[in-house]
């Protein structure tokens, strides 16, 4: 008889069968862990939710409540968080106290139950790009639609509603609400409407009320908040900030290499790279090996500036830096694309900086810039046309070059090829800016 009633309830109320099949709370009556999801769904949030659920599991919590109010965010991060929620060893519910839009709706659907505050909304899960424009790629829309449908079916919710939240090109009739979602529209449900169509199991005015609805003790609540490091990491690992850090880091290092002596660009570059790796480490994406490979790449680039290697050290250095950055990131492909753009911008900035401070460039170490001017005590040779016809004495044998004396001045001279012994009389037959030609005077 009981089985028949449960089956009947499953047909009348979507999700009732799933709720009846699983225990409301963890046996043992542990504390209830409340995990706020009140930010964009990004990579840093994934590591925070993972840590919070791990703590709840280790404490043998009776229930984990995801307190959701988010406009959505990265689909990759949503997929990772959704998988972690599904695999949780602690029963989970989502309490939507604002909006569970886009990726936020997906997270809510992955929880074991959904309670919504009056005035809250869920849905509007259309795929958009970074600028907020709709992504029309059939492949992308189809994939995300299937993900939303699969999440909805976890607890027996109507898959057509999930399709209507994602795909604007579908026409869906919602009999429970007496409406039809036309093409060009995206479905978003209020708390009451979500309850009517089975996309909310309860309407609750507070987290405590949602906990009591689920059958847990609301007096033993443990609220998990992101640490200061996690809050910083959430900002640092976002794609835009990561790219800026790479630009500043590369530009600072390049400027310091090509225009040494300032210090500030180099320090700024090191700080930028430090923040990049800090964010990736805290988010759980990077390991120590990534930092080691990166630092080895920087070392090889520095050596390339001072050790002739025909470019081998430079190539290995670039490969080391790129590999280290890619290893540290959540998505290696995204990281390398960001690194490519960052390298172009950084090279442009370094070139501009080096041009304005070219007198201090590293290449000046290889260029002789000493000027042999009269002001510095160097006296150039004077005109030699007046030497023509002068006679003197060879002070050394001319073979054919040697030294001769003319009116008390010792001068380097050269013959036209003939040999002249020392002490012979010689006459200047030609003179220009480079040499004085003499010939022996026959007596």
Coordinates of C-alpha atoms in Angstrom, one line a residue:
X1 CA 0.0 0.0 0.0
X2 CA 2.8 2.4 0.9
X3 CA 4.6 1.6 -2.3
X4 CA 1.5 2.4 -4.3
X5 CA 1.1 5.8 -2.5
X6 CA 4.7 6.7 -3.3
X7 CA 4.2 5.8 -6.9
X8 CA 1.1 7.9 -7.1
X9 CA 2.8 10.8 -5.5
X10 CA 5.7 10.5 -8.0
X11 CA 3.2 10.9 -10.9
X12 CA 1.4 13.9 -9.3
X13 CA 4.4 15.8 -7.8
X14 CA 7.7 15.7 -9.8
X15 CA 10.6 15.0 -7.5
X16 CA 8.5 13.4 -4.7
X17 CA 9.7 9.9 -5.5
X18 CA 13.4 11.0 -5.2
X19 CA 12.7 12.8 -2.0
X20 CA 10.9 9.8 -0.5
X21 CA 13.6 7.4 -1.6
X22 CA 16.6 9.2 0.1
X23 CA 16.9 10.0 3.8
X24 CA 16.1 13.6 4.8
X25 CA 19.2 14.0 6.9
X26 CA 22.3 12.1 7.6
X27 CA 21.9 9.4 10.3
X28 CA 23.5 10.5 13.5
X29 CA 22.0 14.0 13.7
X30 CA 25.1 16.0 13.0
X31 CA 25.3 19.7 12.5
X32 CA 23.9 21.4 9.4
X33 CA 26.5 23.1 7.2
X34 CA 25.4 26.2 5.3
X35 CA 27.5 27.0 2.2
X36 CA 26.9 30.5 0.7
X37 CA 27.0 30.6 -3.1
X38 CA 26.6 34.4 -3.5
X39 CA 29.0 35.2 -6.3
X40 CA 29.6 34.5 -9.9
X41 CA 30.2 30.8 -10.7
X42 CA 33.9 30.9 -11.4
X43 CA 36.9 28.7 -10.8
X44 CA 37.5 30.0 -7.2
X45 CA 34.0 29.1 -6.2
X46 CA 34.6 25.5 -7.2
X47 CA 37.5 25.1 -4.8
X48 CA 35.5 26.8 -2.0
X49 CA 32.5 24.5 -2.5
X50 CA 34.7 21.5 -2.6
X51 CA 36.4 22.5 0.7
X52 CA 33.1 23.3 2.4
X53 CA 31.6 19.9 1.4
X54 CA 34.7 18.1 2.5
X55 CA 34.5 19.7 5.9
X56 CA 30.8 18.7 6.1
X57 CA 31.7 15.2 5.2
X58 CA 34.5 14.9 7.7
X59 CA 32.2 16.3 10.4
X60 CA 29.5 13.8 9.5
X61 CA 27.0 16.6 9.0
X62 CA 23.4 15.8 8.8
X63 CA 22.7 18.2 5.9
X64 CA 24.6 20.7 3.7
X65 CA 22.6 23.7 2.5
X66 CA 23.8 25.6 -0.6
X67 CA 22.5 29.2 -0.1
X68 CA 22.3 30.4 -3.7
X69 CA 22.0 33.9 -5.0
X70 CA 24.1 34.2 -8.2
X71 CA 23.7 35.5 -11.8
X72 CA 25.6 32.4 -13.1
X73 CA 29.0 32.3 -14.7
X74 CA 31.4 29.8 -16.2
X75 CA 29.8 26.6 -17.5
X76 CA 33.1 24.7 -16.9
X77 CA 33.0 25.7 -13.2
X78 CA 29.3 25.0 -12.9
X79 CA 29.9 21.5 -14.3
X80 CA 32.7 20.9 -11.8
X81 CA 30.7 22.2 -8.8
X82 CA 27.6 20.2 -9.9
X83 CA 29.6 17.0 -10.1
X84 CA 31.0 17.7 -6.6
X85 CA 27.4 18.3 -5.2
X86 CA 26.2 15.0 -6.8
X87 CA 29.0 13.1 -5.3
X88 CA 28.6 14.6 -1.8
X89 CA 28.4 12.0 1.0
X90 CA 26.2 14.4 2.9
X91 CA 22.6 15.1 1.9
X92 CA 22.3 18.4 0.1
X93 CA 19.6 21.0 -0.6
X94 CA 19.7 24.3 -2.4
X95 CA 18.1 27.3 -0.8
X96 CA 17.5 30.0 -3.4
X97 CA 17.1 33.3 -1.6
X98 CA 17.7 35.6 -4.5
X99 CA 18.2 34.3 -8.0
X100 CA 19.6 31.0 -9.3
X101 CA 20.2 32.1 -12.9
X102 CA 22.1 30.3 -15.6
X103 CA 24.8 28.2 -14.0
X104 CA 23.2 28.9 -10.6
X105 CA 20.0 27.1 -11.8
X106 CA 22.2 24.1 -12.7
X107 CA 23.8 24.0 -9.3
X108 CA 20.4 24.1 -7.6
X109 CA 19.1 21.2 -9.8
X110 CA 22.1 19.1 -8.8
X111 CA 21.2 19.3 -5.1
X112 CA 19.0 16.7 -3.4
X113 CA 16.1 19.2 -2.9
X114 CA 15.3 22.8 -3.7
X115 CA 13.7 25.4 -1.4
X116 CA 13.1 29.0 -2.6
X117 CA 12.5 32.2 -0.7
X118 CA 9.4 34.2 -1.7
X119 CA 10.4 36.5 -4.5
X120 CA 13.3 34.3 -5.6
X121 CA 13.7 33.1 -9.2
X122 CA 15.3 30.2 -11.0
X123 CA 16.1 29.7 -14.7
X124 CA 17.3 32.0 -17.5
X125 CA 20.1 29.6 -18.3
X126 CA 20.7 30.7 -21.9
X127 CA 24.4 30.4 -22.9
X128 CA 26.0 33.8 -23.3
X129 CA 29.6 34.9 -24.0
X130 CA 31.8 37.2 -21.9
X131 CA 30.0 40.3 -23.3
X132 CA 26.5 38.9 -22.4
X133 CA 25.5 38.2 -26.0
X134 CA 23.7 34.9 -26.7
X135 CA 25.8 32.1 -28.0
X136 CA 24.1 30.6 -31.1
X137 CA 26.3 27.7 -31.7
X138 CA 24.0 24.6 -31.9
X139 CA 26.7 22.4 -30.5
X140 CA 27.1 24.5 -27.4
X141 CA 23.4 25.1 -26.8
X142 CA 22.7 21.4 -27.3
X143 CA 25.4 20.4 -24.8
X144 CA 24.3 22.8 -22.1
X145 CA 20.6 21.8 -22.7
X146 CA 21.5 18.2 -22.1
X147 CA 23.4 19.1 -19.0
X148 CA 20.4 21.0 -17.6
X149 CA 18.0 18.2 -18.5
X150 CA 20.2 15.6 -16.9
X151 CA 20.4 17.7 -13.7
X152 CA 16.6 18.1 -13.7
X153 CA 16.0 14.4 -14.1
X154 CA 18.2 13.6 -11.1
X155 CA 15.1 14.3 -8.9
X156 CA 12.4 13.6 -11.4
X157 CA 11.8 17.2 -12.6
X158 CA 10.2 17.9 -15.9
X159 CA 13.0 18.0 -18.5
X160 CA 11.0 20.3 -20.9
X161 CA 11.2 23.0 -18.3
X162 CA 15.0 22.7 -18.2
X163 CA 15.0 22.9 -22.0
X164 CA 12.9 26.1 -21.9
X165 CA 15.4 27.7 -19.5
X166 CA 18.3 27.2 -22.0
X167 CA 17.1 27.1 -25.6
X168 CA 15.2 30.2 -26.9
X169 CA 14.3 28.4 -30.1
X170 CA 12.0 25.9 -28.4
X171 CA 8.2 26.3 -27.9
X172 CA 7.1 24.7 -24.6
X173 CA 3.6 24.5 -23.2
X174 CA 3.5 24.6 -19.4
X175 CA 0.0 23.3 -18.4
X176 CA 0.5 23.8 -14.7
X177 CA 1.0 27.5 -15.2
X178 CA -1.4 27.8 -18.2
X179 CA 1.3 29.5 -20.3
X180 CA 3.4 28.7 -23.4
X181 CA 7.0 29.7 -23.8
X182 CA 7.3 31.0 -27.3
X183 CA 10.4 31.0 -29.5
X184 CA 12.8 33.8 -28.6
X185 CA 11.9 33.6 -24.9
X186 CA 13.9 32.2 -22.1
X187 CA 12.1 30.6 -19.1
X188 CA 12.6 31.9 -15.6
X189 CA 10.3 30.9 -12.7
X190 CA 9.3 32.6 -9.5
X191 CA 9.3 30.6 -6.3
X192 CA 5.5 29.9 -6.5
X193 CA 5.6 28.9 -10.2
X194 CA 8.7 26.8 -9.6
X195 CA 6.8 24.9 -6.8
X196 CA 3.8 24.4 -9.1
X197 CA 5.9 22.8 -11.8
X198 CA 8.2 20.8 -9.4
X199 CA 11.3 23.0 -9.8
X200 CA 11.0 23.9 -6.1
X201 CA 10.1 21.4 -3.4
X202 CA 9.2 24.1 -0.9
X203 CA 8.8 27.9 -0.4
X204 CA 10.7 28.9 2.8
X205 CA 11.2 32.3 4.3
X206 CA 14.6 31.6 5.7
X207 CA 17.5 29.1 5.8
X208 CA 16.2 27.9 9.2
X209 CA 12.8 27.2 7.7
X210 CA 14.3 25.3 4.8
X211 CA 16.4 23.2 7.2
X212 CA 13.3 22.3 9.2
X213 CA 11.4 21.5 6.1
X214 CA 14.1 19.0 5.3
X215 CA 13.8 17.5 8.8
X216 CA 17.1 18.6 10.2
X217 CA 17.8 20.5 13.5
X218 CA 18.2 24.2 12.6
X219 CA 19.8 24.9 16.0
X220 CA 23.1 23.3 15.1
X221 CA 24.1 25.4 12.1
X222 CA 27.8 25.7 11.0
X223 CA 28.2 28.5 8.4
X224 CA 31.2 28.1 6.1
X225 CA 32.6 31.4 4.8
X226 CA 35.3 31.9 2.2
X227 CA 38.7 32.6 3.8
X228 CA 40.5 35.8 2.9
X229 CA 42.8 33.8 0.7
X230 CA 39.9 32.2 -1.1
X231 CA 38.2 35.5 -1.7
X232 CA 41.4 36.9 -3.2
X233 CA 41.8 33.7 -5.2
X234 CA 38.3 34.0 -6.6
X235 CA 39.3 37.4 -8.1
X236 CA 42.8 36.4 -9.2
X237 CA 41.8 33.3 -11.1
X238 CA 39.1 35.0 -13.1
X239 CA 40.1 35.0 -16.8
X240 CA 40.3 38.8 -17.1
X241 CA 42.5 39.3 -14.0
X242 CA 44.7 36.4 -14.9
X243 CA 45.5 37.8 -18.3
X244 CA 46.2 41.2 -16.8
X245 CA 48.6 39.6 -14.3
X246 CA 50.4 37.8 -17.1
X247 CA 50.7 41.0 -19.1
X248 CA 52.2 43.0 -16.1
X249 CA 54.4 40.1 -15.2
X250 CA 55.9 39.6 -18.6
X251 CA 56.2 43.3 -19.3
X252 CA 58.0 43.9 -16.0
X253 CA 60.5 41.1 -16.5
X254 CA 61.2 42.0 -20.1
X255 CA 61.7 45.7 -19.3
X256 CA 64.1 44.8 -16.5
X257 CA 66.0 42.5 -18.8
X258 CA 66.4 44.9 -21.6
X259 CA 66.6 48.2 -19.6
X260 CA 68.2 47.0 -16.3
X261 CA 68.8 49.2 -13.3
X262 CA 65.3 50.5 -12.6
X263 CA 64.2 47.8 -10.3
X264 CA 60.6 48.8 -10.2
X265 CA 59.5 47.0 -13.4
X266 CA 61.3 43.8 -12.3
X267 CA 59.7 43.9 -8.8
X268 CA 56.3 44.7 -10.3
X269 CA 56.6 41.7 -12.7
X270 CA 57.6 39.4 -9.9
X271 CA 54.7 40.5 -7.7
X272 CA 52.3 40.0 -10.7
X273 CA 53.5 36.5 -11.3
X274 CA 53.4 35.8 -7.6
X275 CA 49.7 36.8 -7.4
X276 CA 49.0 34.7 -10.5
X277 CA 50.5 31.6 -8.9
X278 CA 49.0 32.4 -5.5
X279 CA 45.5 32.5 -6.9
X280 CA 46.0 29.2 -8.8
X281 CA 47.5 27.5 -5.7
X282 CA 44.7 28.6 -3.4
X283 CA 42.1 27.6 -6.0
X284 CA 43.6 24.1 -6.0
X285 CA 44.7 24.2 -9.7
X286 CA 48.5 24.5 -9.3
X287 CA 51.1 22.3 -7.7
X288 CA 54.7 23.1 -6.7
X289 CA 56.0 21.5 -10.0
X290 CA 54.3 24.3 -12.0
X291 CA 56.2 27.0 -10.1
X292 CA 59.5 25.1 -10.4
X293 CA 59.2 24.8 -14.1
X294 CA 58.2 28.5 -14.4
X295 CA 61.2 29.7 -12.4
X296 CA 63.5 27.5 -14.4
X297 CA 62.2 29.1 -17.6
X298 CA 62.9 32.6 -16.2
X299 CA 66.4 31.6 -15.2
X300 CA 67.1 30.3 -18.7
X301 CA 65.8 33.6 -20.2
X302 CA 68.2 35.5 -18.0
X303 CA 71.1 33.3 -19.0
X304 CA 70.3 33.8 -22.6
X305 CA 71.0 37.5 -22.2
X306 CA 74.6 36.9 -21.0
X307 CA 75.6 33.4 -22.3
X308 CA 76.0 32.9 -26.1
X309 CA 73.8 29.8 -26.9
X310 CA 72.5 30.6 -30.5
X311 CA 69.1 31.0 -29.0
X312 CA 68.8 27.6 -27.4
X313 CA 68.6 28.9 -23.9
X314 CA 66.0 31.4 -25.0
X315 CA 63.8 28.8 -26.6
X316 CA 64.0 26.5 -23.6
X317 CA 63.3 29.5 -21.3
X318 CA 60.1 30.5 -23.2
X319 CA 59.0 26.9 -23.2
X320 CA 59.6 26.7 -19.4
X321 CA 57.6 29.8 -18.7
X322 CA 54.7 28.8 -20.9
X323 CA 54.7 25.2 -19.5
X324 CA 54.7 26.5 -15.9
X325 CA 51.8 28.9 -16.5
X326 CA 49.8 26.3 -18.3
X327 CA 50.4 23.7 -15.6
X328 CA 49.2 26.1 -12.9
X329 CA 45.9 27.0 -14.6
X330 CA 42.5 25.3 -14.4
X331 CA 42.4 25.0 -18.2
X332 CA 45.8 24.7 -19.9
X333 CA 44.4 25.7 -23.3
X334 CA 42.8 28.9 -21.9
X335 CA 45.9 29.7 -20.0
X336 CA 48.1 29.4 -23.1
X337 CA 45.8 31.5 -25.2
X338 CA 45.8 34.2 -22.5
X339 CA 49.6 33.9 -22.4
X340 CA 49.8 34.5 -26.1
X341 CA 47.8 37.7 -25.9
X342 CA 49.7 38.8 -22.8
X343 CA 53.0 38.2 -24.6
X344 CA 52.1 40.4 -27.5
X345 CA 51.0 43.2 -25.3
X346 CA 54.0 42.8 -23.0
X347 CA 56.4 42.9 -25.9
X348 CA 54.8 46.1 -27.2
X349 CA 55.1 47.7 -23.7
X350 CA 58.7 46.6 -23.3
X351 CA 59.6 47.9 -26.7
X352 CA 58.1 51.3 -26.0
X353 CA 59.8 51.5 -22.6
X354 CA 63.1 50.4 -24.1
X355 CA 62.9 53.0 -26.9
X356 CA 62.5 55.9 -24.5
X357 CA 65.2 54.6 -22.2
X358 CA 67.4 53.1 -25.0
X359 CA 70.6 54.7 -23.6
X360 CA 70.3 52.3 -20.6
X361 CA 69.5 49.2 -22.6
X362 CA 71.4 46.0 -22.1
X363 CA 72.7 46.2 -25.7
X364 CA 74.9 49.2 -24.7
X365 CA 77.2 46.7 -23.0
X366 CA 78.2 45.4 -26.4
X367 CA 78.6 48.8 -28.2
X368 CA 81.8 50.9 -27.9
X369 CA 80.6 54.4 -27.2
X370 CA 83.9 56.1 -26.1
X371 CA 84.5 59.2 -28.2
X372 CA 88.0 60.3 -29.0
X373 CA 87.4 64.0 -29.1
X374 CA 89.7 66.9 -28.5
X375 CA 87.7 67.9 -25.5
X376 CA 88.6 64.6 -23.9
X377 CA 92.3 65.1 -24.6
X378 CA 92.6 63.2 -27.9
X379 CA 94.3 65.2 -30.8
X380 CA 93.5 64.0 -34.3
X381 CA 96.2 64.0 -37.1
X382 CA 96.5 67.3 -38.8
X383 CA 96.6 67.9 -42.6
X384 CA 99.6 66.2 -44.3
X385 CA 99.8 67.9 -47.6
X386 CA 102.6 70.1 -46.3
X387 CA 104.8 67.1 -45.8
X388 CA 105.4 66.6 -49.6
X389 CA 109.0 67.1 -50.5
X390 CA 110.3 67.2 -46.9
X391 CA 113.5 65.3 -46.3
X392 CA 114.5 63.4 -43.2
X393 CA 116.4 60.3 -41.9
X394 CA 115.2 56.8 -41.5
X395 CA 115.5 55.8 -37.9
X396 CA 114.8 52.2 -38.6
X397 CA 115.0 49.9 -41.6
X398 CA 112.0 50.4 -43.9
X399 CA 110.7 46.9 -44.8
X400 CA 108.9 48.7 -46.4
X401 CA 107.3 50.3 -43.2
X402 CA 109.3 51.9 -40.4
X403 CA 110.1 55.1 -38.6
X404 CA 111.7 58.3 -39.9
X405 CA 112.5 61.7 -38.4
X406 CA 111.6 64.9 -40.0
X407 CA 112.6 68.2 -38.4
X408 CA 112.7 66.6 -35.0
X409 CA 109.3 64.7 -35.4
X410 CA 109.3 60.9 -35.4
X411 CA 106.8 59.7 -38.0
X412 CA 105.6 56.3 -39.2
X413 CA 106.4 56.0 -42.9
X414 CA 106.3 53.5 -45.7
X415 CA 108.2 53.1 -49.0
X416 CA 106.7 52.1 -52.3
X417 CA 108.1 48.6 -51.8
X418 CA 111.8 49.0 -51.8
X419 CA 114.0 48.3 -48.8
X420 CA 115.8 51.2 -47.1
X421 CA 118.4 50.8 -44.5
X422 CA 118.4 52.7 -41.2
X423 CA 120.3 56.1 -41.2
X424 CA 119.6 56.8 -44.9
X425 CA 118.3 60.1 -46.2
X426 CA 114.6 59.9 -47.4
X427 CA 112.2 62.3 -49.1
X428 CA 108.3 62.4 -48.8
X429 CA 106.8 61.6 -52.2
X430 CA 103.1 61.2 -51.1
X431 CA 101.0 61.9 -48.1
X432 CA 97.3 61.4 -47.2
X433 CA 95.2 60.9 -44.1
X434 CA 96.5 57.3 -43.5
X435 CA 100.1 57.1 -44.6
X436 CA 103.3 59.0 -45.5
X437 CA 105.2 57.5 -48.5
X438 CA 109.0 58.1 -48.7
X439 CA 111.8 57.3 -51.1
X440 CA 115.6 57.1 -50.4
X441 CA 117.5 60.1 -51.6
X442 CA 120.4 59.1 -53.8
X443 CA 123.6 61.0 -53.1

